[in-house]
Every structure is written in C-alpha cells, then in structure tokens.
C-alpha positions as CSV (number, residue, x, y, z in Angstrom):
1,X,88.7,83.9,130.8
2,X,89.3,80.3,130.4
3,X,92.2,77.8,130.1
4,X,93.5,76.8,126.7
5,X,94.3,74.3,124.6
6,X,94.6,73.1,121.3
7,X,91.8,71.7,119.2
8,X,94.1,69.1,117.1
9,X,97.0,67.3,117.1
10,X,99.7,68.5,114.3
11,X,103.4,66.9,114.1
12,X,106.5,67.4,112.5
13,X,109.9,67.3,112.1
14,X,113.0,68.6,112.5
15,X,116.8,68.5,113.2
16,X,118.2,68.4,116.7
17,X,120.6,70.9,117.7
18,X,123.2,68.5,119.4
19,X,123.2,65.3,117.7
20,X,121.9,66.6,114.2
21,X,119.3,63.6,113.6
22,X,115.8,64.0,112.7
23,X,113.5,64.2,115.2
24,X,109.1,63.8,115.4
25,X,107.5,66.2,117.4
26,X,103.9,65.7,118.1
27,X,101.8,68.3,119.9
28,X,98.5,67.5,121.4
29,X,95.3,68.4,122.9
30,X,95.5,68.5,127.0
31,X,92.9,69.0,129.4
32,X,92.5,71.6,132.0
33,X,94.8,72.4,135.0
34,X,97.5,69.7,133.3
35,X,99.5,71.8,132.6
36,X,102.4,71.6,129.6
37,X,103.9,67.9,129.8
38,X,107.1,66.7,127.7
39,X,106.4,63.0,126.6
40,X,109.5,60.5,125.6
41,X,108.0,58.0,123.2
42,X,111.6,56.2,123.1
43,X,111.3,55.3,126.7
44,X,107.9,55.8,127.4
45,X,108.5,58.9,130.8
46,X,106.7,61.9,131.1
47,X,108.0,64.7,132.4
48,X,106.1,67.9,133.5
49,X,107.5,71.2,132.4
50,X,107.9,73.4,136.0
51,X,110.7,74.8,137.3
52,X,111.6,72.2,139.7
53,X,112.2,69.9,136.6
54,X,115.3,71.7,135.1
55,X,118.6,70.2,135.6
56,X,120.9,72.0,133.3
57,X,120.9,75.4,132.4
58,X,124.0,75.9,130.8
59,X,123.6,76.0,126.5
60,X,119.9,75.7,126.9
61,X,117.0,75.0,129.4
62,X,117.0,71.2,130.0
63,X,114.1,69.4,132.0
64,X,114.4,65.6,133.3
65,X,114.1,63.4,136.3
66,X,116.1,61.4,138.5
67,X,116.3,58.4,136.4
68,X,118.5,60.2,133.8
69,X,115.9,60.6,131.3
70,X,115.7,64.3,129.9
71,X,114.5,67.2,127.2
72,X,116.6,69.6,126.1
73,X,116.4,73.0,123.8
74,X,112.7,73.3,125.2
75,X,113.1,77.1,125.3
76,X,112.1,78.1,121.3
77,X,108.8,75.7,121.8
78,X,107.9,76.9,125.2
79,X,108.3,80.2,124.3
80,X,105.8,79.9,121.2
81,X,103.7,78.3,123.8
82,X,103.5,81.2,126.3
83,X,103.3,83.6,123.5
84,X,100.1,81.7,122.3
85,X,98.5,82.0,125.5
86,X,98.3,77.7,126.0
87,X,97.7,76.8,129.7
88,X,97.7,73.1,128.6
89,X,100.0,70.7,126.0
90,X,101.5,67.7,125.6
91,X,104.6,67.6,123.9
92,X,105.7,64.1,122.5
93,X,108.9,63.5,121.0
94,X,110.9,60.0,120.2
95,X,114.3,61.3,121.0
96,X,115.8,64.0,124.1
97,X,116.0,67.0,122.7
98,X,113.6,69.5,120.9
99,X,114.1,70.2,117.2
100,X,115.7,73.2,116.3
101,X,113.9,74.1,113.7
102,X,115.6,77.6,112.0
103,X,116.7,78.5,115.5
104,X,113.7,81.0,116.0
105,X,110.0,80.0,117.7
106,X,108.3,80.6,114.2
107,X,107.8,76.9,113.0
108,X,106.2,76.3,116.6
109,X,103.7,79.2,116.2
110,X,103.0,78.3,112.4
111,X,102.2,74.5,113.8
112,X,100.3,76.1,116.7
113,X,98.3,77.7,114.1
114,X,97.6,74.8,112.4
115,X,96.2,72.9,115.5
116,X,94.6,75.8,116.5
117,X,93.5,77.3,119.6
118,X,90.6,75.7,121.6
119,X,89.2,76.8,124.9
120,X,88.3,74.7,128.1
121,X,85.6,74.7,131.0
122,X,88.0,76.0,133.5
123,X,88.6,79.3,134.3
124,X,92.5,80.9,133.5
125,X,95.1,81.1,136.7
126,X,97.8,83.7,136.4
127,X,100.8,84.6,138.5
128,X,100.5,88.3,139.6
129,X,103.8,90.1,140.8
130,X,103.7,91.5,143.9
131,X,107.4,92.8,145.4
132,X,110.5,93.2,142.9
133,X,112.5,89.7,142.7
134,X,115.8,89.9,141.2
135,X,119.0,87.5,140.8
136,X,122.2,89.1,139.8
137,X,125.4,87.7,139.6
138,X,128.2,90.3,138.9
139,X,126.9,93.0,136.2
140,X,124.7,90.3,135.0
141,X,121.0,90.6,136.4
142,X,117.4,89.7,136.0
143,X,114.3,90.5,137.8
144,X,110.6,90.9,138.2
145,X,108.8,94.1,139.3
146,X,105.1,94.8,139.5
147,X,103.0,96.2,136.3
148,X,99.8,96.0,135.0
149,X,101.1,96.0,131.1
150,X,103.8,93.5,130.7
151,X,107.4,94.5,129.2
152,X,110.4,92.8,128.6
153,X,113.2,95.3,128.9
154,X,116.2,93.3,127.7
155,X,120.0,95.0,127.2
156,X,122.6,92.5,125.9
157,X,126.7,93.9,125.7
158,X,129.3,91.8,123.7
159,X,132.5,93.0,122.5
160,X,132.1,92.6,118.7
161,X,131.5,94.8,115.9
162,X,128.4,93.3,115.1
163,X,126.5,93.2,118.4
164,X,127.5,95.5,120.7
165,X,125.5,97.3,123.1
166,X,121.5,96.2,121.9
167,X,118.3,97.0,123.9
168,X,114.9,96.3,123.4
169,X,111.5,96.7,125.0
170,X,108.7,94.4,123.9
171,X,105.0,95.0,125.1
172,X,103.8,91.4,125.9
173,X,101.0,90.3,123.8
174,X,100.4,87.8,121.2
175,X,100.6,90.0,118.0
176,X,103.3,91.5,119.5
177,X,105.2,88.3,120.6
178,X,104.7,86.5,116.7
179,X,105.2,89.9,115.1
180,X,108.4,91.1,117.1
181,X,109.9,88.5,118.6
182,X,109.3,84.7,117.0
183,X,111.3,85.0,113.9
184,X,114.6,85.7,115.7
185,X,117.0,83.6,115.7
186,X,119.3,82.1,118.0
187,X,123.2,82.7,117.6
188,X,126.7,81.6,118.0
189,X,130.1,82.7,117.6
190,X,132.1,80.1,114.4
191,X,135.4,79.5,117.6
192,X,132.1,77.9,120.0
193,X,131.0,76.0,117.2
194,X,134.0,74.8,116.4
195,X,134.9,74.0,119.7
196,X,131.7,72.1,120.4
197,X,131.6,69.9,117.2
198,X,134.9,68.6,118.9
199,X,132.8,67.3,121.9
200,X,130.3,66.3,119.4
201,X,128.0,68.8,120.2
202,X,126.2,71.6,118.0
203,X,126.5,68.7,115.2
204,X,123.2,69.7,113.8
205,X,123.9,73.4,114.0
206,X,124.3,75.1,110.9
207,X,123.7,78.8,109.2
208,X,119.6,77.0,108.6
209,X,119.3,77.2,112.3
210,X,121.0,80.0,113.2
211,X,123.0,83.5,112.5
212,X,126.6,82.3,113.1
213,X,129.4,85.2,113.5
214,X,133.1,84.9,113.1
215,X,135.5,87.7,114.7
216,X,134.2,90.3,111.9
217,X,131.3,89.7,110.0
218,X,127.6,87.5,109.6
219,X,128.3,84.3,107.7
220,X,124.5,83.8,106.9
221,X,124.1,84.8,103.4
222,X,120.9,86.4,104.0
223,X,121.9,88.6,106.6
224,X,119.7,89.2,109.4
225,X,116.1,89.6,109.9
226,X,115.8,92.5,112.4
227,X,118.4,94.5,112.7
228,X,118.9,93.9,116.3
229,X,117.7,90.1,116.4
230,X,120.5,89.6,118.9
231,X,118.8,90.8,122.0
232,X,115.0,89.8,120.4
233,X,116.2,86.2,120.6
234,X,117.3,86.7,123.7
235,X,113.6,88.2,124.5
236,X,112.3,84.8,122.9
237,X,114.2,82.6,125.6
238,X,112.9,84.4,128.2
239,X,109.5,84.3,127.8
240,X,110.1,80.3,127.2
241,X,111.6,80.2,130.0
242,X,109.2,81.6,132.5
243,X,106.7,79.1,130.7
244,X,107.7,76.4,133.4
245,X,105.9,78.7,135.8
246,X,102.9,76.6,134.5
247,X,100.9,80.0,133.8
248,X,101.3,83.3,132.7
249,X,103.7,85.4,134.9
250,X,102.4,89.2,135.1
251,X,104.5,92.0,136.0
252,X,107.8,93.7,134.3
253,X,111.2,91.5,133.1
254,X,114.2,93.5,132.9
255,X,117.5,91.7,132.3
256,X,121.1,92.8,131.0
257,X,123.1,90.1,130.1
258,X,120.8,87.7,131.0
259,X,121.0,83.5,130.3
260,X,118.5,80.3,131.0
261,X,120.3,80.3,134.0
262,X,119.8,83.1,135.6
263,X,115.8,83.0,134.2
264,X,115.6,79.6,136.2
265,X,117.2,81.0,139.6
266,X,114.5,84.0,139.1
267,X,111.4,81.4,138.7
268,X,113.1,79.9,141.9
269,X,113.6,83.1,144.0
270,X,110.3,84.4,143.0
271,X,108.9,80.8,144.1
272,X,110.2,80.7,147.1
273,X,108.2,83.5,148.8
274,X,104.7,83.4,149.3
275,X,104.6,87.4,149.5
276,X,106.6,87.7,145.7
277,X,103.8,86.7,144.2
278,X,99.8,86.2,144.0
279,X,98.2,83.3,142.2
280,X,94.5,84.9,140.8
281,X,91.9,82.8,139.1
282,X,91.1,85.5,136.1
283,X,87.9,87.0,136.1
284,X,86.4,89.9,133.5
285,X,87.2,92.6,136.6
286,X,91.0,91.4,136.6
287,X,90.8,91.0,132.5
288,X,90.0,94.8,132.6
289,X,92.9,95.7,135.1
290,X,95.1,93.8,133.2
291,X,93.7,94.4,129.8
292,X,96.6,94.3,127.5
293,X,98.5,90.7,128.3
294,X,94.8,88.9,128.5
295,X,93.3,90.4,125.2
C-alpha cells in the first residue's frame, strides 16, 4: 500500500473560531515521508504537525514553536485528514488558527474531495499497538489496546437533560468515518460562551458553527443531526488528534470523558516506550491481517 496525497491544490475560506475574521486555507500536494505540515503565510514558519509540537491543549489542540508563532483548532481538519487516509499535506493559512467551518470535519472532507486523492512511490508506515497504554486522571480516562479492526469506544457523562450519559462505538474506516462521524458538530454550553466573549474569545462562534445549549434546551433551530452527535464529535477530535502521530495509529481507543488533553498525554505515553508500539512498512500480508482500516 502506498503513501498518499493529494492530486491538487483546493482553498477556501472560512471564519475563525476565536477572533471571528475570515480566514484562507489552502491545502496542497506534499511529497512522501513529509508528513502533514501547517504553513503561516503571515509570517512565513512552518510548523510540522507531531505530537511534540502541541503547546496548548486546553479548548482545542494547538501546535507552535518556540518563537511564539502557532495554529490553533487543527483538530476538525486533522481529523478529516486521518479519516481520508492522507500520509502527506501541507496546510497553508494567512492567520493562527484554523477555520471553523460549521463546527463539524465535513467542509474539510468535501474540499478533500475536490483535490482528490493521489498516490505516491513510497510504500505506507503504520503504527501497530502492541501493550495497552492508557492516561487517566480521576474517572476521566483514555487508552490504546491491541486489535486488528479499529474501534473507537467513546462514553461522554454531563449533567444536563440534553446530553447525559452517550456512548458510541465507531468501526474505523473511511465510509464509516465521513458517513458516521464528519458531520458532527462541536458544542458549547450559552454560560461558556458568554463567559469567553468577555475575554474576547469564541467571537466567531455562533449556532452556524456549532450546537449551543443553555440549562434546558438546543438553541439551534434545526436541532441536531444525530441524535447523539455529542459523543460523535467527541469521536471526530480524537481521531484528529492522533493524526500528529504522523501515520495511522492501529489498535482499539476507548475513552470516557475524554479531552485534547488527555489524547495528547496518550500520543506521549504511547511514545515514550519502544515496546507500546511497532512501526510496520505495510505490505499486502499486513493489508490482509489488518484488512478493514487499510481497505
């Protein structure tokens, strides 16, 4: 199986999240073994998306360096990304943060569709799970196990009428991932928003970009889109996430009550033993073993 790409370059444009200005996003062709790599126009830095480059974790995954130049919201793309199967991207932007789009990954895939998909001389690498890996920090947890057939088994608990307890098990794939998971959206309570406008914060947030609740009730006049889109989105950042692995991670991904934070101190922990993981170069023998994620 080989590395991927893809085969033109497609842009567009969106609102960011935080400051609520338009932003270009430009997604190109990238040869093998690069990897995905965030571009600033505005200041001219690149920054390569792995975990070592994450700096803040705590309303979304944020990448930078030590100069103070940095990406933020890169979760929704990377996650389109990894669901697509692309090894290798360049993401160029003129501003530090990724547009938010309508909160989901679904514009992403739609302009990955567009550029389409293009393959490469060099074969595919692959992470391989070897030993169970998890972080947990109180009842909150996330970890890795060993499998052959990808799942995320994801369990979110909040104490509101609309959300509640919510589980749900997605079979990695990409039909799966644009058919289950892409169209759901990210969400907020109205008190947070609130409270981060008056940091001016969230000042491009609004019910287009995502399913806002108050104490008792959806204020989106649409409603939602799956019934429990809650703990899909939450599905959706975590396969963005563990795209700064830099290739795709096999093996299972259970979480309850899970964040970008904890995702990045799992990519660490795994990283940082050798015997967690195996890194394969994929051949048809290990295409057949692992037939489902690599179809």
């Amino acid at each position: 199986m080989k590395q991927k790409t893809i085969a033109n370059k497609i842009e567009g444009v969106g609102i960011g999240l935080h400051k609520g200005e338009p932003i270009k996003i430009v997604l190109e062709p990238l040869e093998a073994d690069l990897g995905i790599v965030f571009y600033r126009k505005d200041v001219g830095i690149s920054i390569k998306a792995n975990p070592s480059s994450v700096i803040n974790t705590q309303m979304a995954t944020v990448v930078g360096n030590q100069n103070g130049v940095f990406i933020s919201t890169i979760e929704h793309l990377l996650s389109a990304i990894n669901g697509y199967g692309i090894d290798n991207i360049r993401i160029v932007l003129d501003a530090n943060e990724i547009p938010i789009m309508d909160g989901s990954s679904i514009s992403f895939c739609m302009m990955l569709d567009e550029a389409n998909i293009k393959e490469l001389d060099a074969n595919k690498k692959a992470m391989i799970i070897k030993r169970e890996v998890e972080v947990k920090e109180g009842n909150k947890f996330v970890k890795m196990t060993p499998s052959k057939n990808p799942k995320f088994d994801y369990s979110i608990k909040f104490n509101h009428p609309i959300i509640g307890y919510q589980n749900y098990v997605f079979e990695f794939s990409k039909n799966n991932y644009i058919n289950e998971i892409s169209r759901a959206r990210t969400f907020g309570f109205l008190k947070d928003v609130q409270m981060l406008r008056s940091k001016n914060l969230a000042l491009g947030g609004s019910l287009e970009n995502a399913v806002v609740i108050d104490d008792n009730r959806i204020l989106n006049p649409e409603g939602l889109r799956f019934e429990d889109e809650f703990v899909r989105h939450k599905i959706l950042d975590a396969i963005g996430d563990l795209a700064l692995m830099g290739m795709p991670v096999v093996g299972d991904y259970t979480a309850f009550a899970g964040s970008h934070d904890l995702n990045h101190k799992l990519t660490l922990a795994i990283l940082s033993d050798s015997k967690n993981y195996e890194i394969v170069t994929l051949n048809s023998e290990l295409i057949k073993e692992y037939s489902q994620v690599f179809a």
